[in-house]
Amino acid sequence: MKTILPGQTIGIIGGGQLGRMMGLAAKEAGFKIAVLDPVMDSPCGQIADIQIVAPYNDEAALEELAEVSDVITYEFENIDYEGLKRLSQIAYVPQGAELVRITQNRITEKAEITASGAPVANYIAAQTFDELTAQIAEVGFPCIVKTAFGGYDGKGQLKINSADDLNEAASLFAHSACIAEAFVPFTKEISVIIQRNAEGQSFCLPIAENIHKHHILHESIVPARVHPDVLAKAEEAAIKIADHLELVGTLAVEMFVLENNTIIINELAPRPHNSGHYSIEACNISQFHQHIRAVCGWPLRKPRLWAPSIMVNVLGEHVAPLTNVVGKYPDWSIHLYGKAEAKEKRKMGHVTIMTDNIEKTLEEIDASGIWS
C-alpha cells in the first residue's frame, strides 16, 4: 500500500459537489488538488490548485492529470472505463477501473452483489425486448424494468404492473440491455456508506434512512429509524460486498427494508454519496475525510455520530427561499456548492441539522416552507 502525504497532489476526475467536498477535506490536511472537468469554474474547480478543462475521456487531458497528480480518485461513476483503465497503467489509481466497470452496468452490478452473498430482489437480464418478454414470468408482476447503463435519480426505469403494460418497456432497449426485477414492497429505504483502504481495513458510517421526492433524495435521517436487527444485517451486507469487490475508497450501498425486517440491496455507488453529507458536521470523521484517508493509504478512523441528524437537499427551486430565512435557523449548517445556475431539480446544496428530537426537527423543516 502506497502512502500519499500532505503537500502531494490528489487528482480528482469530476468537478461537481462531491469533488468539491472531497477537495476541501484534502486541503485541510495540506494536500494540493488537481481536477479534470469539462466546465471551467466547476464546484471543485473553484477550490482546486490545478484545473484541467476537458471531457472526461480526453486522453491528453487524462495524461496531463496523471503528470500533475500523486494519486487519482473520481467523484462519479459515469466516467469512461477504458480511459480509466489506461490511466491506471500510467498513474496511481488505488480504486482501479474494475469497480467503475461493475457499477456502471446494472447487470454486472447485480451479478457481483449476488456473488458476494448479499441479498437482491429476484431479477432477470435481457439483451432485447423479445428476451424480456420470454423470461418475464421468472420475476412476475409488478416488476421494475431498468436500463443496464446510465440511469440515476429514477431515470431509465419503469414500473410494469401487468403483462398488458409490458410494451411500455420496449423503448428502454433503444438505450441498452435491461434488467427486470421483482417489485419489492419495502417499508423504508436506507443506505450504508462503507469505506475501505488497500490493507482491507473498513468502517461503515452510521446508517441513514432516505426519503425521496420525484426519485431525488430529499432527506436523510440518521440514525435510521429501523429495528437494530436491520442495522446489523445492513452493515454485514455492505462489508460482504466491499470485501468481495476488494474495495479501496468509498462504496454507498442502497437498500430496501421489508416488513419482516429483512433487507434487499438495490444498487451501489462507488463514491461518496448524497446520503452521507450529514457526516461533515455530525460525525468525528466525514465521508470525504475518510475517502481521502482510504485512497492515500492512511489508517481509517472508526466513525462516531455526535448527535441524531437530518440532511435536507437544496434543489434549484429551494435556493431563494433558503437564503431568505438563513437568519432564523442558527442550528442549520448550510452548504451551497457554487453552481452558476439554480435550475429546478438541480442539486445546489444541502442543509444539515443536528438535533435531539428528530420528529420535532422534521416538523421545523416542513414549517419553514422552503421545501413545500
PDB file of C-alpha atoms in Angstrom, residues 123-234:
ATOM      1  CA  TYR A 123     -34.225 -10.456 -11.344  1.00  0.00           C
ATOM      2  CA  ILE A 124     -33.545 -11.348 -14.981  1.00  0.00           C
ATOM      3  CA  ALA A 125     -31.191  -9.772 -17.532  1.00  0.00           C
ATOM      4  CA  ALA A 126     -32.360  -9.256 -21.120  1.00  0.00           C
ATOM      5  CA  GLN A 127     -30.412  -8.024 -24.150  1.00  0.00           C
ATOM      6  CA  THR A 128     -33.592  -7.425 -26.212  1.00  0.00           C
ATOM      7  CA  PHE A 129     -37.279  -6.750 -25.628  1.00  0.00           C
ATOM      8  CA  ASP A 130     -38.118 -10.221 -27.024  1.00  0.00           C
ATOM      9  CA  GLU A 131     -35.793 -11.775 -24.427  1.00  0.00           C
ATOM     10  CA  LEU A 132     -37.532  -9.772 -21.723  1.00  0.00           C
ATOM     11  CA  THR A 133     -40.956 -10.997 -22.884  1.00  0.00           C
ATOM     12  CA  ALA A 134     -39.758 -14.609 -22.971  1.00  0.00           C
ATOM     13  CA  GLN A 135     -38.341 -14.526 -19.424  1.00  0.00           C
ATOM     14  CA  ILE A 136     -40.716 -12.150 -17.627  1.00  0.00           C
ATOM     15  CA  ALA A 137     -42.626 -14.961 -15.907  1.00  0.00           C
ATOM     16  CA  GLU A 138     -39.497 -15.623 -13.811  1.00  0.00           C
ATOM     17  CA  VAL A 139     -39.961 -12.297 -11.969  1.00  0.00           C
ATOM     18  CA  GLY A 140     -43.722 -11.800 -12.415  1.00  0.00           C
ATOM     19  CA  PHE A 141     -45.691  -8.571 -11.926  1.00  0.00           C
ATOM     20  CA  PRO A 142     -45.410  -5.911 -10.708  1.00  0.00           C
ATOM     21  CA  CYS A 143     -41.747  -5.526 -11.695  1.00  0.00           C
ATOM     22  CA  ILE A 144     -39.283  -2.729 -12.408  1.00  0.00           C
ATOM     23  CA  VAL A 145     -37.514  -2.684 -15.781  1.00  0.00           C
ATOM     24  CA  LYS A 146     -34.255  -0.706 -15.737  1.00  0.00           C
ATOM     25  CA  THR A 147     -31.691   0.076 -18.427  1.00  0.00           C
ATOM     26  CA  ALA A 148     -28.337  -1.587 -17.722  1.00  0.00           C
ATOM     27  CA  PHE A 149     -26.476   1.678 -18.391  1.00  0.00           C
ATOM     28  CA  GLY A 150     -26.903   5.311 -17.478  1.00  0.00           C
ATOM     29  CA  GLY A 151     -29.856   5.509 -15.087  1.00  0.00           C
ATOM     30  CA  TYR A 152     -29.775   7.628 -11.917  1.00  0.00           C
ATOM     31  CA  ASP A 153     -32.325   9.622  -9.861  1.00  0.00           C
ATOM     32  CA  GLY A 154     -35.088   7.379 -11.280  1.00  0.00           C
ATOM     33  CA  LYS A 155     -34.153   7.883 -14.939  1.00  0.00           C
ATOM     34  CA  GLY A 156     -34.103   4.863 -17.278  1.00  0.00           C
ATOM     35  CA  GLN A 157     -36.603   2.769 -15.343  1.00  0.00           C
ATOM     36  CA  LEU A 158     -40.288   1.876 -15.456  1.00  0.00           C
ATOM     37  CA  LYS A 159     -42.665   0.060 -13.133  1.00  0.00           C
ATOM     38  CA  ILE A 160     -44.681  -2.548 -15.079  1.00  0.00           C
ATOM     39  CA  ASN A 161     -47.863  -3.607 -13.282  1.00  0.00           C
ATOM     40  CA  SER A 162     -49.170  -6.310 -15.632  1.00  0.00           C
ATOM     41  CA  ALA A 163     -48.468  -8.161 -18.887  1.00  0.00           C
ATOM     42  CA  ASP A 164     -50.704  -5.596 -20.652  1.00  0.00           C
ATOM     43  CA  ASP A 165     -48.205  -2.814 -19.787  1.00  0.00           C
ATOM     44  CA  LEU A 166     -45.086  -4.712 -20.838  1.00  0.00           C
ATOM     45  CA  ASN A 167     -44.862  -2.977 -24.243  1.00  0.00           C
ATOM     46  CA  GLU A 168     -44.142   0.301 -22.408  1.00  0.00           C
ATOM     47  CA  ALA A 169     -40.697  -1.114 -21.591  1.00  0.00           C
ATOM     48  CA  ALA A 170     -39.754  -1.689 -25.261  1.00  0.00           C
ATOM     49  CA  SER A 171     -38.378   1.853 -25.660  1.00  0.00           C
ATOM     50  CA  LEU A 172     -35.818   1.286 -22.849  1.00  0.00           C
ATOM     51  CA  PHE A 173     -33.969  -1.215 -25.068  1.00  0.00           C
ATOM     52  CA  ALA A 174     -33.112   1.548 -27.552  1.00  0.00           C
ATOM     53  CA  HIS A 175     -30.645   2.724 -24.906  1.00  0.00           C
ATOM     54  CA  SER A 176     -29.103  -0.571 -23.684  1.00  0.00           C
ATOM     55  CA  ALA A 177     -29.806  -4.066 -22.438  1.00  0.00           C
ATOM     56  CA  CYS A 178     -32.101  -4.105 -19.384  1.00  0.00           C
ATOM     57  CA  ILE A 179     -32.796  -5.916 -16.164  1.00  0.00           C
ATOM     58  CA  ALA A 180     -36.249  -6.635 -14.762  1.00  0.00           C
ATOM     59  CA  GLU A 181     -36.529  -7.127 -11.032  1.00  0.00           C
ATOM     60  CA  ALA A 182     -39.467  -8.215  -8.935  1.00  0.00           C
ATOM     61  CA  PHE A 183     -41.097  -5.224  -7.239  1.00  0.00           C
ATOM     62  CA  VAL A 184     -40.327  -5.337  -3.512  1.00  0.00           C
ATOM     63  CA  PRO A 185     -42.963  -3.811  -1.206  1.00  0.00           C
ATOM     64  CA  PHE A 186     -40.473  -2.048   1.060  1.00  0.00           C
ATOM     65  CA  THR A 187     -41.217  -0.013   4.191  1.00  0.00           C
ATOM     66  CA  LYS A 188     -38.062   2.125   4.179  1.00  0.00           C
ATOM     67  CA  GLU A 189     -35.002   2.944   2.096  1.00  0.00           C
ATOM     68  CA  ILE A 190     -31.630   3.037   3.838  1.00  0.00           C
ATOM     69  CA  SER A 191     -28.030   3.434   2.736  1.00  0.00           C
ATOM     70  CA  VAL A 192     -24.766   2.174   4.164  1.00  0.00           C
ATOM     71  CA  ILE A 193     -21.600   4.045   3.226  1.00  0.00           C
ATOM     72  CA  ILE A 194     -18.614   1.745   3.658  1.00  0.00           C
ATOM     73  CA  GLN A 195     -15.032   2.934   3.270  1.00  0.00           C
ATOM     74  CA  ARG A 196     -12.021   0.637   2.952  1.00  0.00           C
ATOM     75  CA  ASN A 197      -8.281   1.077   2.427  1.00  0.00           C
ATOM     76  CA  ALA A 198      -5.866  -1.122   0.466  1.00  0.00           C
ATOM     77  CA  GLU A 199      -4.956  -3.070   3.622  1.00  0.00           C
ATOM     78  CA  GLY A 200      -8.576  -4.193   3.943  1.00  0.00           C
ATOM     79  CA  GLN A 201      -9.402  -2.032   6.979  1.00  0.00           C
ATOM     80  CA  SER A 202     -13.010  -0.875   6.645  1.00  0.00           C
ATOM     81  CA  PHE A 203     -15.658   1.087   8.539  1.00  0.00           C
ATOM     82  CA  CYS A 204     -19.302   1.937   7.885  1.00  0.00           C
ATOM     83  CA  LEU A 205     -20.776   5.349   8.605  1.00  0.00           C
ATOM     84  CA  PRO A 206     -23.891   5.440  10.809  1.00  0.00           C
ATOM     85  CA  ILE A 207     -26.756   4.193   8.633  1.00  0.00           C
ATOM     86  CA  ALA A 208     -29.082   6.736   7.000  1.00  0.00           C
ATOM     87  CA  GLU A 209     -32.810   6.443   6.340  1.00  0.00           C
ATOM     88  CA  ASN A 210     -33.577   8.079   3.000  1.00  0.00           C
ATOM     89  CA  ILE A 211     -36.740   9.841   1.857  1.00  0.00           C
ATOM     90  CA  HIS A 212     -37.087  10.581  -1.867  1.00  0.00           C
ATOM     91  CA  LYS A 213     -39.287  13.058  -3.736  1.00  0.00           C
ATOM     92  CA  HIS A 214     -39.667  12.653  -7.524  1.00  0.00           C
ATOM     93  CA  HIS A 215     -36.899   9.986  -7.413  1.00  0.00           C
ATOM     94  CA  ILE A 216     -34.403  12.536  -5.996  1.00  0.00           C
ATOM     95  CA  LEU A 217     -33.115  12.224  -2.429  1.00  0.00           C
ATOM     96  CA  HIS A 218     -34.947  14.753  -0.254  1.00  0.00           C
ATOM     97  CA  GLU A 219     -33.926  13.903   3.333  1.00  0.00           C
ATOM     98  CA  SER A 220     -31.520  11.566   5.099  1.00  0.00           C
ATOM     99  CA  ILE A 221     -32.303  10.817   8.740  1.00  0.00           C
ATOM    100  CA  VAL A 222     -29.531   9.418  10.952  1.00  0.00           C
ATOM    101  CA  PRO A 223     -29.687   7.084  12.742  1.00  0.00           C
ATOM    102  CA  ALA A 224     -32.202   5.285  10.505  1.00  0.00           C
ATOM    103  CA  ARG A 225     -35.488   4.634  12.307  1.00  0.00           C
ATOM    104  CA  VAL A 226     -35.378   0.848  11.904  1.00  0.00           C
ATOM    105  CA  HIS A 227     -35.053  -2.231  14.140  1.00  0.00           C
ATOM    106  CA  PRO A 228     -31.497  -2.857  15.453  1.00  0.00           C
ATOM    107  CA  ASP A 229     -31.509  -6.206  13.570  1.00  0.00           C
ATOM    108  CA  VAL A 230     -31.874  -4.264  10.313  1.00  0.00           C
ATOM    109  CA  LEU A 231     -28.820  -2.122  11.110  1.00  0.00           C
ATOM    110  CA  ALA A 232     -26.748  -5.247  11.832  1.00  0.00           C
ATOM    111  CA  LYS A 233     -27.870  -7.005   8.623  1.00  0.00           C
ATOM    112  CA  ALA A 234     -27.277  -3.865   6.546  1.00  0.00           C
TER     113      ALA A 234
END
